[in-house]
Amino acid sequence: KNEVEQSPQNLTAQEGEFITINCSYSVGISALHWLQQHPGGGIVSLFMLSSGKKKHGRLIATINIQEKHSSLHITASHPRDSAVYICAVLDTDKLIFGTGTRLQVFP
Amino acid sequence: ETGVTQTPRHLVMGMTNKKSLKCEQHLGHNAMYWYKQSAKKPLELMFVYSLEERVENNSVPSRFSPECPNSSHLFLHLHTLQPEDSALYLCASSQGPDNTGELFFGEGSRLTVL
């Protein structure tokens, strides 16, 4: 079993829908990253958080340290949000990555 | 544009070839990384350099040889690779090597070994 589990593995949505991607982890962490990987391969950092909630535009990330769980929400989804979303947790100085959630948003 | 540039973006090589991947960062960061991403697997850290010194080598086979001539450039030299080495190789940089800051990734170099 991976130390970082993401669900779902694949997700399809209609434009405008509210999206939730989940990340659960089994190790003690000091921070959690949400990353976005576009079809070309490049990865962009969306959020780094260690508690509570962060918002950037239509993206919201939350973390519950006690439950070892984080969620990434996308409001009013758009086809350009289609990408792989990767959760990574910081265990001491080591980053442990999930396998990603592939999101496709159709017009 | 993340400030981290990788070349080439695509590379096809035979098992007896020698090639190199290049990474350049324009962010003034002190740490640079090579990651390997295989299909349906999490990113795997290969090497970490901090101030041009290798600080981590994650049991990577010797057919992969990193080089960091200065804090802005990182190379991955490839020789006698195997087909299972086909993957996306991602370079990243950050302020420090301890992963406490934000990581900036390049677009990746997709390698196919025939």
JSON list of N, CA and C in Angstrom, two decimals, chain A residues 15-85:
[
{"chain": "A", "resi": 15, "resn": "GLU", "atom": "N", "xyz": [-18.23, 20.69, -17.99]},
{"chain": "A", "resi": 15, "resn": "GLU", "atom": "CA", "xyz": [-17.84, 22.07, -17.68]},
{"chain": "A", "resi": 15, "resn": "GLU", "atom": "C", "xyz": [-18.82, 22.69, -16.69]},
{"chain": "A", "resi": 16, "resn": "GLY", "atom": "N", "xyz": [-18.30, 23.36, -15.69]},
{"chain": "A", "resi": 16, "resn": "GLY", "atom": "CA", "xyz": [-19.14, 24.02, -14.70]},
{"chain": "A", "resi": 16, "resn": "GLY", "atom": "C", "xyz": [-19.32, 23.23, -13.42]},
{"chain": "A", "resi": 17, "resn": "GLU", "atom": "N", "xyz": [-19.02, 21.93, -13.46]},
{"chain": "A", "resi": 17, "resn": "GLU", "atom": "CA", "xyz": [-19.21, 21.10, -12.27]},
{"chain": "A", "resi": 17, "resn": "GLU", "atom": "C", "xyz": [-18.18, 21.42, -11.19]},
{"chain": "A", "resi": 18, "resn": "PHE", "atom": "N", "xyz": [-18.57, 21.10, -9.95]},
{"chain": "A", "resi": 18, "resn": "PHE", "atom": "CA", "xyz": [-17.68, 21.21, -8.80]},
{"chain": "A", "resi": 18, "resn": "PHE", "atom": "C", "xyz": [-16.91, 19.90, -8.67]},
{"chain": "A", "resi": 19, "resn": "ILE", "atom": "N", "xyz": [-15.58, 20.00, -8.56]},
{"chain": "A", "resi": 19, "resn": "ILE", "atom": "CA", "xyz": [-14.72, 18.81, -8.55]},
{"chain": "A", "resi": 19, "resn": "ILE", "atom": "C", "xyz": [-14.07, 18.67, -7.18]},
{"chain": "A", "resi": 20, "resn": "THR", "atom": "N", "xyz": [-13.97, 17.44, -6.70]},
{"chain": "A", "resi": 20, "resn": "THR", "atom": "CA", "xyz": [-13.20, 17.17, -5.48]},
{"chain": "A", "resi": 20, "resn": "THR", "atom": "C", "xyz": [-12.25, 16.02, -5.73]},
{"chain": "A", "resi": 21, "resn": "ILE", "atom": "N", "xyz": [-11.00, 16.22, -5.38]},
{"chain": "A", "resi": 21, "resn": "ILE", "atom": "CA", "xyz": [-9.98, 15.17, -5.45]},
{"chain": "A", "resi": 21, "resn": "ILE", "atom": "C", "xyz": [-9.43, 14.99, -4.05]},
{"chain": "A", "resi": 22, "resn": "ASN", "atom": "N", "xyz": [-9.29, 13.73, -3.64]},
{"chain": "A", "resi": 22, "resn": "ASN", "atom": "CA", "xyz": [-8.90, 13.43, -2.27]},
{"chain": "A", "resi": 22, "resn": "ASN", "atom": "C", "xyz": [-7.51, 12.83, -2.18]},
{"chain": "A", "resi": 23, "resn": "CYS", "atom": "N", "xyz": [-6.86, 13.09, -1.05]},
{"chain": "A", "resi": 23, "resn": "CYS", "atom": "CA", "xyz": [-5.53, 12.57, -0.78]},
{"chain": "A", "resi": 23, "resn": "CYS", "atom": "C", "xyz": [-5.48, 12.12, 0.67]},
{"chain": "A", "resi": 24, "resn": "SER", "atom": "N", "xyz": [-5.14, 10.86, 0.89]},
{"chain": "A", "resi": 24, "resn": "SER", "atom": "CA", "xyz": [-4.96, 10.33, 2.24]},
{"chain": "A", "resi": 24, "resn": "SER", "atom": "C", "xyz": [-3.54, 9.83, 2.38]},
{"chain": "A", "resi": 25, "resn": "TYR", "atom": "N", "xyz": [-2.97, 10.00, 3.56]},
{"chain": "A", "resi": 25, "resn": "TYR", "atom": "CA", "xyz": [-1.58, 9.60, 3.76]},
{"chain": "A", "resi": 25, "resn": "TYR", "atom": "C", "xyz": [-1.44, 8.91, 5.10]},
{"chain": "A", "resi": 26, "resn": "SER", "atom": "N", "xyz": [-0.39, 8.12, 5.22]},
{"chain": "A", "resi": 26, "resn": "SER", "atom": "CA", "xyz": [-0.26, 7.30, 6.43]},
{"chain": "A", "resi": 26, "resn": "SER", "atom": "C", "xyz": [0.94, 7.68, 7.29]},
{"chain": "A", "resi": 27, "resn": "VAL", "atom": "N", "xyz": [1.71, 8.68, 6.87]},
{"chain": "A", "resi": 27, "resn": "VAL", "atom": "CA", "xyz": [2.90, 9.08, 7.62]},
{"chain": "A", "resi": 27, "resn": "VAL", "atom": "C", "xyz": [2.66, 10.43, 8.29]},
{"chain": "A", "resi": 28, "resn": "GLY", "atom": "N", "xyz": [3.50, 10.73, 9.28]},
{"chain": "A", "resi": 28, "resn": "GLY", "atom": "CA", "xyz": [3.44, 12.07, 9.87]},
{"chain": "A", "resi": 28, "resn": "GLY", "atom": "C", "xyz": [4.07, 13.05, 8.91]},
{"chain": "A", "resi": 29, "resn": "ILE", "atom": "N", "xyz": [3.45, 14.20, 8.73]},
{"chain": "A", "resi": 29, "resn": "ILE", "atom": "CA", "xyz": [3.96, 15.12, 7.73]},
{"chain": "A", "resi": 29, "resn": "ILE", "atom": "C", "xyz": [4.09, 16.53, 8.31]},
{"chain": "A", "resi": 30, "resn": "SER", "atom": "N", "xyz": [4.90, 17.34, 7.65]},
{"chain": "A", "resi": 30, "resn": "SER", "atom": "CA", "xyz": [5.00, 18.74, 8.04]},
{"chain": "A", "resi": 30, "resn": "SER", "atom": "C", "xyz": [4.34, 19.65, 7.00]},
{"chain": "A", "resi": 31, "resn": "ALA", "atom": "N", "xyz": [4.12, 19.12, 5.81]},
{"chain": "A", "resi": 31, "resn": "ALA", "atom": "CA", "xyz": [3.45, 19.91, 4.78]},
{"chain": "A", "resi": 31, "resn": "ALA", "atom": "C", "xyz": [2.93, 19.00, 3.69]},
{"chain": "A", "resi": 32, "resn": "LEU", "atom": "N", "xyz": [2.00, 19.53, 2.90]},
{"chain": "A", "resi": 32, "resn": "LEU", "atom": "CA", "xyz": [1.43, 18.77, 1.79]},
{"chain": "A", "resi": 32, "resn": "LEU", "atom": "C", "xyz": [1.37, 19.68, 0.57]},
{"chain": "A", "resi": 33, "resn": "HIS", "atom": "N", "xyz": [1.73, 19.11, -0.57]},
{"chain": "A", "resi": 33, "resn": "HIS", "atom": "CA", "xyz": [1.70, 19.87, -1.83]},
{"chain": "A", "resi": 33, "resn": "HIS", "atom": "C", "xyz": [0.60, 19.33, -2.73]},
{"chain": "A", "resi": 34, "resn": "TRP", "atom": "N", "xyz": [-0.04, 20.21, -3.46]},
{"chain": "A", "resi": 34, "resn": "TRP", "atom": "CA", "xyz": [-0.87, 19.83, -4.60]},
{"chain": "A", "resi": 34, "resn": "TRP", "atom": "C", "xyz": [-0.19, 20.36, -5.86]},
{"chain": "A", "resi": 35, "resn": "LEU", "atom": "N", "xyz": [-0.02, 19.45, -6.82]},
{"chain": "A", "resi": 35, "resn": "LEU", "atom": "CA", "xyz": [0.67, 19.78, -8.07]},
{"chain": "A", "resi": 35, "resn": "LEU", "atom": "C", "xyz": [-0.26, 19.48, -9.24]},
{"chain": "A", "resi": 36, "resn": "GLN", "atom": "N", "xyz": [-0.07, 20.20, -10.33]},
{"chain": "A", "resi": 36, "resn": "GLN", "atom": "CA", "xyz": [-0.86, 19.99, -11.54]},
{"chain": "A", "resi": 36, "resn": "GLN", "atom": "C", "xyz": [0.10, 19.64, -12.68]},
{"chain": "A", "resi": 37, "resn": "GLN", "atom": "N", "xyz": [-0.18, 18.52, -13.36]},
{"chain": "A", "resi": 37, "resn": "GLN", "atom": "CA", "xyz": [0.67, 18.10, -14.48]},
{"chain": "A", "resi": 37, "resn": "GLN", "atom": "C", "xyz": [-0.16, 18.10, -15.76]},
{"chain": "A", "resi": 38, "resn": "HIS", "atom": "N", "xyz": [0.26, 18.95, -16.71]},
{"chain": "A", "resi": 38, "resn": "HIS", "atom": "CA", "xyz": [-0.46, 19.05, -17.98]},
{"chain": "A", "resi": 38, "resn": "HIS", "atom": "C", "xyz": [-0.02, 17.95, -18.92]},
{"chain": "A", "resi": 39, "resn": "PRO", "atom": "N", "xyz": [-0.83, 17.69, -19.97]},
{"chain": "A", "resi": 39, "resn": "PRO", "atom": "CA", "xyz": [-0.53, 16.58, -20.89]},
{"chain": "A", "resi": 39, "resn": "PRO", "atom": "C", "xyz": [0.88, 16.60, -21.44]},
{"chain": "A", "resi": 40, "resn": "GLY", "atom": "N", "xyz": [1.46, 17.76, -21.62]},
{"chain": "A", "resi": 40, "resn": "GLY", "atom": "CA", "xyz": [2.84, 17.83, -22.13]},
{"chain": "A", "resi": 40, "resn": "GLY", "atom": "C", "xyz": [3.87, 17.32, -21.14]},
{"chain": "A", "resi": 41, "resn": "GLY", "atom": "N", "xyz": [3.51, 17.22, -19.88]},
{"chain": "A", "resi": 41, "resn": "GLY", "atom": "CA", "xyz": [4.42, 16.67, -18.88]},
{"chain": "A", "resi": 41, "resn": "GLY", "atom": "C", "xyz": [4.85, 17.65, -17.80]},
{"chain": "A", "resi": 42, "resn": "GLY", "atom": "N", "xyz": [4.82, 18.95, -18.09]},
{"chain": "A", "resi": 42, "resn": "GLY", "atom": "CA", "xyz": [5.28, 19.92, -17.10]},
{"chain": "A", "resi": 42, "resn": "GLY", "atom": "C", "xyz": [4.40, 19.93, -15.86]},
{"chain": "A", "resi": 43, "resn": "ILE", "atom": "N", "xyz": [5.02, 20.18, -14.72]},
{"chain": "A", "resi": 43, "resn": "ILE", "atom": "CA", "xyz": [4.31, 20.17, -13.43]},
{"chain": "A", "resi": 43, "resn": "ILE", "atom": "C", "xyz": [4.38, 21.56, -12.83]},
{"chain": "A", "resi": 44, "resn": "VAL", "atom": "N", "xyz": [3.23, 22.01, -12.32]},
{"chain": "A", "resi": 44, "resn": "VAL", "atom": "CA", "xyz": [3.13, 23.31, -11.68]},
{"chain": "A", "resi": 44, "resn": "VAL", "atom": "C", "xyz": [2.66, 23.11, -10.25]},
{"chain": "A", "resi": 45, "resn": "SER", "atom": "N", "xyz": [3.29, 23.81, -9.32]},
{"chain": "A", "resi": 45, "resn": "SER", "atom": "CA", "xyz": [2.88, 23.74, -7.94]},
{"chain": "A", "resi": 45, "resn": "SER", "atom": "C", "xyz": [1.64, 24.60, -7.74]},
{"chain": "A", "resi": 46, "resn": "LEU", "atom": "N", "xyz": [0.57, 24.01, -7.17]},
{"chain": "A", "resi": 46, "resn": "LEU", "atom": "CA", "xyz": [-0.67, 24.74, -6.93]},
{"chain": "A", "resi": 46, "resn": "LEU", "atom": "C", "xyz": [-0.70, 25.28, -5.50]},
{"chain": "A", "resi": 47, "resn": "PHE", "atom": "N", "xyz": [-0.47, 24.41, -4.55]},
{"chain": "A", "resi": 47, "resn": "PHE", "atom": "CA", "xyz": [-0.54, 24.79, -3.14]},
{"chain": "A", "resi": 47, "resn": "PHE", "atom": "C", "xyz": [0.51, 24.03, -2.35]},
{"chain": "A", "resi": 48, "resn": "MET", "atom": "N", "xyz": [0.98, 24.68, -1.27]},
{"chain": "A", "resi": 48, "resn": "MET", "atom": "CA", "xyz": [1.70, 23.99, -0.23]},
{"chain": "A", "resi": 48, "resn": "MET", "atom": "C", "xyz": [1.02, 24.40, 1.07]},
{"chain": "A", "resi": 49, "resn": "LEU", "atom": "N", "xyz": [0.53, 23.42, 1.83]},
{"chain": "A", "resi": 49, "resn": "LEU", "atom": "CA", "xyz": [-0.16, 23.78, 3.06]},
{"chain": "A", "resi": 49, "resn": "LEU", "atom": "C", "xyz": [0.16, 22.82, 4.17]},
{"chain": "A", "resi": 50, "resn": "SER", "atom": "N", "xyz": [0.07, 23.33, 5.40]},
{"chain": "A", "resi": 50, "resn": "SER", "atom": "CA", "xyz": [0.34, 22.50, 6.56]},
{"chain": "A", "resi": 50, "resn": "SER", "atom": "C", "xyz": [-0.84, 22.48, 7.53]},
{"chain": "A", "resi": 51, "resn": "SER", "atom": "N", "xyz": [-1.82, 23.34, 7.30]},
{"chain": "A", "resi": 51, "resn": "SER", "atom": "CA", "xyz": [-3.02, 23.32, 8.14]},
{"chain": "A", "resi": 51, "resn": "SER", "atom": "C", "xyz": [-4.11, 24.12, 7.43]},
{"chain": "A", "resi": 52, "resn": "GLY", "atom": "N", "xyz": [-5.36, 23.84, 7.80]},
{"chain": "A", "resi": 52, "resn": "GLY", "atom": "CA", "xyz": [-6.47, 24.66, 7.36]},
{"chain": "A", "resi": 52, "resn": "GLY", "atom": "C", "xyz": [-6.78, 24.59, 5.88]},
{"chain": "A", "resi": 53, "resn": "LYS", "atom": "N", "xyz": [-6.83, 25.75, 5.28]},
{"chain": "A", "resi": 53, "resn": "LYS", "atom": "CA", "xyz": [-7.38, 25.88, 3.94]},
{"chain": "A", "resi": 53, "resn": "LYS", "atom": "C", "xyz": [-6.66, 26.99, 3.18]},
{"chain": "A", "resi": 54, "resn": "LYS", "atom": "N", "xyz": [-6.46, 26.78, 1.87]},
{"chain": "A", "resi": 54, "resn": "LYS", "atom": "CA", "xyz": [-5.93, 27.85, 1.03]},
{"chain": "A", "resi": 54, "resn": "LYS", "atom": "C", "xyz": [-6.78, 27.95, -0.22]},
{"chain": "A", "resi": 55, "resn": "LYS", "atom": "N", "xyz": [-6.88, 29.16, -0.75]},
{"chain": "A", "resi": 55, "resn": "LYS", "atom": "CA", "xyz": [-7.71, 29.39, -1.94]},
{"chain": "A", "resi": 55, "resn": "LYS", "atom": "C", "xyz": [-6.91, 30.20, -2.95]},
{"chain": "A", "resi": 56, "resn": "HIS", "atom": "N", "xyz": [-7.02, 29.79, -4.21]},
{"chain": "A", "resi": 56, "resn": "HIS", "atom": "CA", "xyz": [-6.38, 30.57, -5.27]},
{"chain": "A", "resi": 56, "resn": "HIS", "atom": "C", "xyz": [-7.28, 30.49, -6.48]},
{"chain": "A", "resi": 57, "resn": "GLY", "atom": "N", "xyz": [-7.98, 31.59, -6.75]},
{"chain": "A", "resi": 57, "resn": "GLY", "atom": "CA", "xyz": [-8.92, 31.59, -7.88]},
{"chain": "A", "resi": 57, "resn": "GLY", "atom": "C", "xyz": [-10.04, 30.59, -7.64]},
{"chain": "A", "resi": 58, "resn": "ARG", "atom": "N", "xyz": [-10.20, 29.66, -8.59]},
{"chain": "A", "resi": 58, "resn": "ARG", "atom": "CA", "xyz": [-11.25, 28.65, -8.46]},
{"chain": "A", "resi": 58, "resn": "ARG", "atom": "C", "xyz": [-10.79, 27.40, -7.71]},
{"chain": "A", "resi": 59, "resn": "LEU", "atom": "N", "xyz": [-9.58, 27.40, -7.25]},
{"chain": "A", "resi": 59, "resn": "LEU", "atom": "CA", "xyz": [-9.02, 26.24, -6.56]},
{"chain": "A", "resi": 59, "resn": "LEU", "atom": "C", "xyz": [-9.01, 26.46, -5.05]},
{"chain": "A", "resi": 60, "resn": "ILE", "atom": "N", "xyz": [-9.39, 25.41, -4.33]},
{"chain": "A", "resi": 60, "resn": "ILE", "atom": "CA", "xyz": [-9.37, 25.45, -2.87]},
{"chain": "A", "resi": 60, "resn": "ILE", "atom": "C", "xyz": [-8.72, 24.16, -2.40]},
{"chain": "A", "resi": 61, "resn": "ALA", "atom": "N", "xyz": [-7.78, 24.27, -1.48]},
{"chain": "A", "resi": 61, "resn": "ALA", "atom": "CA", "xyz": [-7.16, 23.09, -0.88]},
{"chain": "A", "resi": 61, "resn": "ALA", "atom": "C", "xyz": [-7.38, 23.13, 0.61]},
{"chain": "A", "resi": 62, "resn": "THR", "atom": "N", "xyz": [-7.75, 21.97, 1.16]},
{"chain": "A", "resi": 62, "resn": "THR", "atom": "CA", "xyz": [-7.95, 21.85, 2.61]},
{"chain": "A", "resi": 62, "resn": "THR", "atom": "C", "xyz": [-7.13, 20.68, 3.12]},
{"chain": "A", "resi": 63, "resn": "ILE", "atom": "N", "xyz": [-6.78, 20.76, 4.39]},
{"chain": "A", "resi": 63, "resn": "ILE", "atom": "CA", "xyz": [-6.06, 19.65, 5.00]},
{"chain": "A", "resi": 63, "resn": "ILE", "atom": "C", "xyz": [-6.56, 19.46, 6.42]},
{"chain": "A", "resi": 64, "resn": "ASN", "atom": "N", "xyz": [-6.70, 18.16, 6.81]},
{"chain": "A", "resi": 64, "resn": "ASN", "atom": "CA", "xyz": [-7.06, 17.80, 8.17]},
{"chain": "A", "resi": 64, "resn": "ASN", "atom": "C", "xyz": [-5.94, 16.92, 8.70]},
{"chain": "A", "resi": 65, "resn": "ILE", "atom": "N", "xyz": [-5.07, 17.52, 9.52]},
{"chain": "A", "resi": 65, "resn": "ILE", "atom": "CA", "xyz": [-3.87, 16.82, 9.98]},
{"chain": "A", "resi": 65, "resn": "ILE", "atom": "C", "xyz": [-4.24, 15.61, 10.85]},
{"chain": "A", "resi": 66, "resn": "GLN", "atom": "N", "xyz": [-5.27, 15.76, 11.68]},
{"chain": "A", "resi": 66, "resn": "GLN", "atom": "CA", "xyz": [-5.66, 14.66, 12.57]},
{"chain": "A", "resi": 66, "resn": "GLN", "atom": "C", "xyz": [-6.14, 13.45, 11.77]},
{"chain": "A", "resi": 67, "resn": "GLU", "atom": "N", "xyz": [-6.90, 13.73, 10.71]},
{"chain": "A", "resi": 67, "resn": "GLU", "atom": "CA", "xyz": [-7.43, 12.63, 9.90]},
{"chain": "A", "resi": 67, "resn": "GLU", "atom": "C", "xyz": [-6.49, 12.22, 8.78]},
{"chain": "A", "resi": 68, "resn": "LYS", "atom": "N", "xyz": [-5.37, 12.92, 8.62]},
{"chain": "A", "resi": 68, "resn": "LYS", "atom": "CA", "xyz": [-4.37, 12.63, 7.57]},
{"chain": "A", "resi": 68, "resn": "LYS", "atom": "C", "xyz": [-5.06, 12.61, 6.20]},
{"chain": "A", "resi": 69, "resn": "HIS", "atom": "N", "xyz": [-5.70, 13.72, 5.91]},
{"chain": "A", "resi": 69, "resn": "HIS", "atom": "CA", "xyz": [-6.48, 13.79, 4.68]},
{"chain": "A", "resi": 69, "resn": "HIS", "atom": "C", "xyz": [-6.47, 15.21, 4.14]},
{"chain": "A", "resi": 70, "resn": "SER", "atom": "N", "xyz": [-6.39, 15.31, 2.82]},
{"chain": "A", "resi": 70, "resn": "SER", "atom": "CA", "xyz": [-6.47, 16.62, 2.17]},
{"chain": "A", "resi": 70, "resn": "SER", "atom": "C", "xyz": [-7.39, 16.50, 0.96]},
{"chain": "A", "resi": 71, "resn": "SER", "atom": "N", "xyz": [-8.04, 17.59, 0.63]},
{"chain": "A", "resi": 71, "resn": "SER", "atom": "CA", "xyz": [-8.87, 17.64, -0.56]},
{"chain": "A", "resi": 71, "resn": "SER", "atom": "C", "xyz": [-8.50, 18.85, -1.42]},
{"chain": "A", "resi": 72, "resn": "LEU", "atom": "N", "xyz": [-8.62, 18.65, -2.72]},
{"chain": "A", "resi": 72, "resn": "LEU", "atom": "CA", "xyz": [-8.47, 19.75, -3.67]},
{"chain": "A", "resi": 72, "resn": "LEU", "atom": "C", "xyz": [-9.82, 19.92, -4.36]},
{"chain": "A", "resi": 73, "resn": "HIS", "atom": "N", "xyz": [-10.36, 21.12, -4.28]},
{"chain": "A", "resi": 73, "resn": "HIS", "atom": "CA", "xyz": [-11.64, 21.40, -4.91]},
{"chain": "A", "resi": 73, "resn": "HIS", "atom": "C", "xyz": [-11.44, 22.37, -6.07]},
{"chain": "A", "resi": 74, "resn": "ILE", "atom": "N", "xyz": [-12.18, 22.14, -7.14]},
{"chain": "A", "resi": 74, "resn": "ILE", "atom": "CA", "xyz": [-12.20, 23.07, -8.27]},
{"chain": "A", "resi": 74, "resn": "ILE", "atom": "C", "xyz": [-13.64, 23.51, -8.47]},
{"chain": "A", "resi": 75, "resn": "THR", "atom": "N", "xyz": [-13.89, 24.79, -8.36]},
{"chain": "A", "resi": 75, "resn": "THR", "atom": "CA", "xyz": [-15.25, 25.30, -8.59]},
{"chain": "A", "resi": 75, "resn": "THR", "atom": "C", "xyz": [-15.38, 25.73, -10.04]},
{"chain": "A", "resi": 76, "resn": "ALA", "atom": "N", "xyz": [-16.59, 25.60, -10.58]},
{"chain": "A", "resi": 76, "resn": "ALA", "atom": "CA", "xyz": [-16.88, 26.01, -11.96]},
{"chain": "A", "resi": 76, "resn": "ALA", "atom": "C", "xyz": [-15.81, 25.48, -12.91]},
{"chain": "A", "resi": 77, "resn": "SER", "atom": "N", "xyz": [-15.67, 24.16, -12.95]},
{"chain": "A", "resi": 77, "resn": "SER", "atom": "CA", "xyz": [-14.59, 23.54, -13.74]},
{"chain": "A", "resi": 77, "resn": "SER", "atom": "C", "xyz": [-14.70, 23.90, -15.22]},
{"chain": "A", "resi": 78, "resn": "HIS", "atom": "N", "xyz": [-13.52, 23.88, -15.85]},
{"chain": "A", "resi": 78, "resn": "HIS", "atom": "CA", "xyz": [-13.39, 24.30, -17.24]},
{"chain": "A", "resi": 78, "resn": "HIS", "atom": "C", "xyz": [-12.50, 23.29, -17.96]},
{"chain": "A", "resi": 79, "resn": "PRO", "atom": "N", "xyz": [-12.71, 23.11, -19.28]},
{"chain": "A", "resi": 79, "resn": "PRO", "atom": "CA", "xyz": [-11.84, 22.15, -20.00]},
{"chain": "A", "resi": 79, "resn": "PRO", "atom": "C", "xyz": [-10.35, 22.38, -19.79]},
{"chain": "A", "resi": 80, "resn": "ARG", "atom": "N", "xyz": [-9.93, 23.62, -19.58]},
{"chain": "A", "resi": 80, "resn": "ARG", "atom": "CA", "xyz": [-8.50, 23.86, -19.38]},
{"chain": "A", "resi": 80, "resn": "ARG", "atom": "C", "xyz": [-8.01, 23.34, -18.03]},
{"chain": "A", "resi": 81, "resn": "ASP", "atom": "N", "xyz": [-8.93, 22.92, -17.15]},
{"chain": "A", "resi": 81, "resn": "ASP", "atom": "CA", "xyz": [-8.52, 22.29, -15.89]},
{"chain": "A", "resi": 81, "resn": "ASP", "atom": "C", "xyz": [-8.13, 20.83, -16.10]},
{"chain": "A", "resi": 82, "resn": "SER", "atom": "N", "xyz": [-8.34, 20.29, -17.29]},
{"chain": "A", "resi": 82, "resn": "SER", "atom": "CA", "xyz": [-8.00, 18.90, -17.58]},
{"chain": "A", "resi": 82, "resn": "SER", "atom": "C", "xyz": [-6.49, 18.70, -17.40]},
{"chain": "A", "resi": 83, "resn": "ALA", "atom": "N", "xyz": [-6.15, 17.80, -16.51]},
{"chain": "A", "resi": 83, "resn": "ALA", "atom": "CA", "xyz": [-4.74, 17.59, -16.16]},
{"chain": "A", "resi": 83, "resn": "ALA", "atom": "C", "xyz": [-4.69, 16.43, -15.17]},
{"chain": "A", "resi": 84, "resn": "VAL", "atom": "N", "xyz": [-3.47, 16.07, -14.77]},
{"chain": "A", "resi": 84, "resn": "VAL", "atom": "CA", "xyz": [-3.29, 15.13, -13.66]},
{"chain": "A", "resi": 84, "resn": "VAL", "atom": "C", "xyz": [-2.94, 15.95, -12.43]},
{"chain": "A", "resi": 85, "resn": "TYR", "atom": "N", "xyz": [-3.65, 15.68, -11.34]},
{"chain": "A", "resi": 85, "resn": "TYR", "atom": "CA", "xyz": [-3.42, 16.40, -10.09]},
{"chain": "A", "resi": 85, "resn": "TYR", "atom": "C", "xyz": [-2.72, 15.45, -9.12]}
]
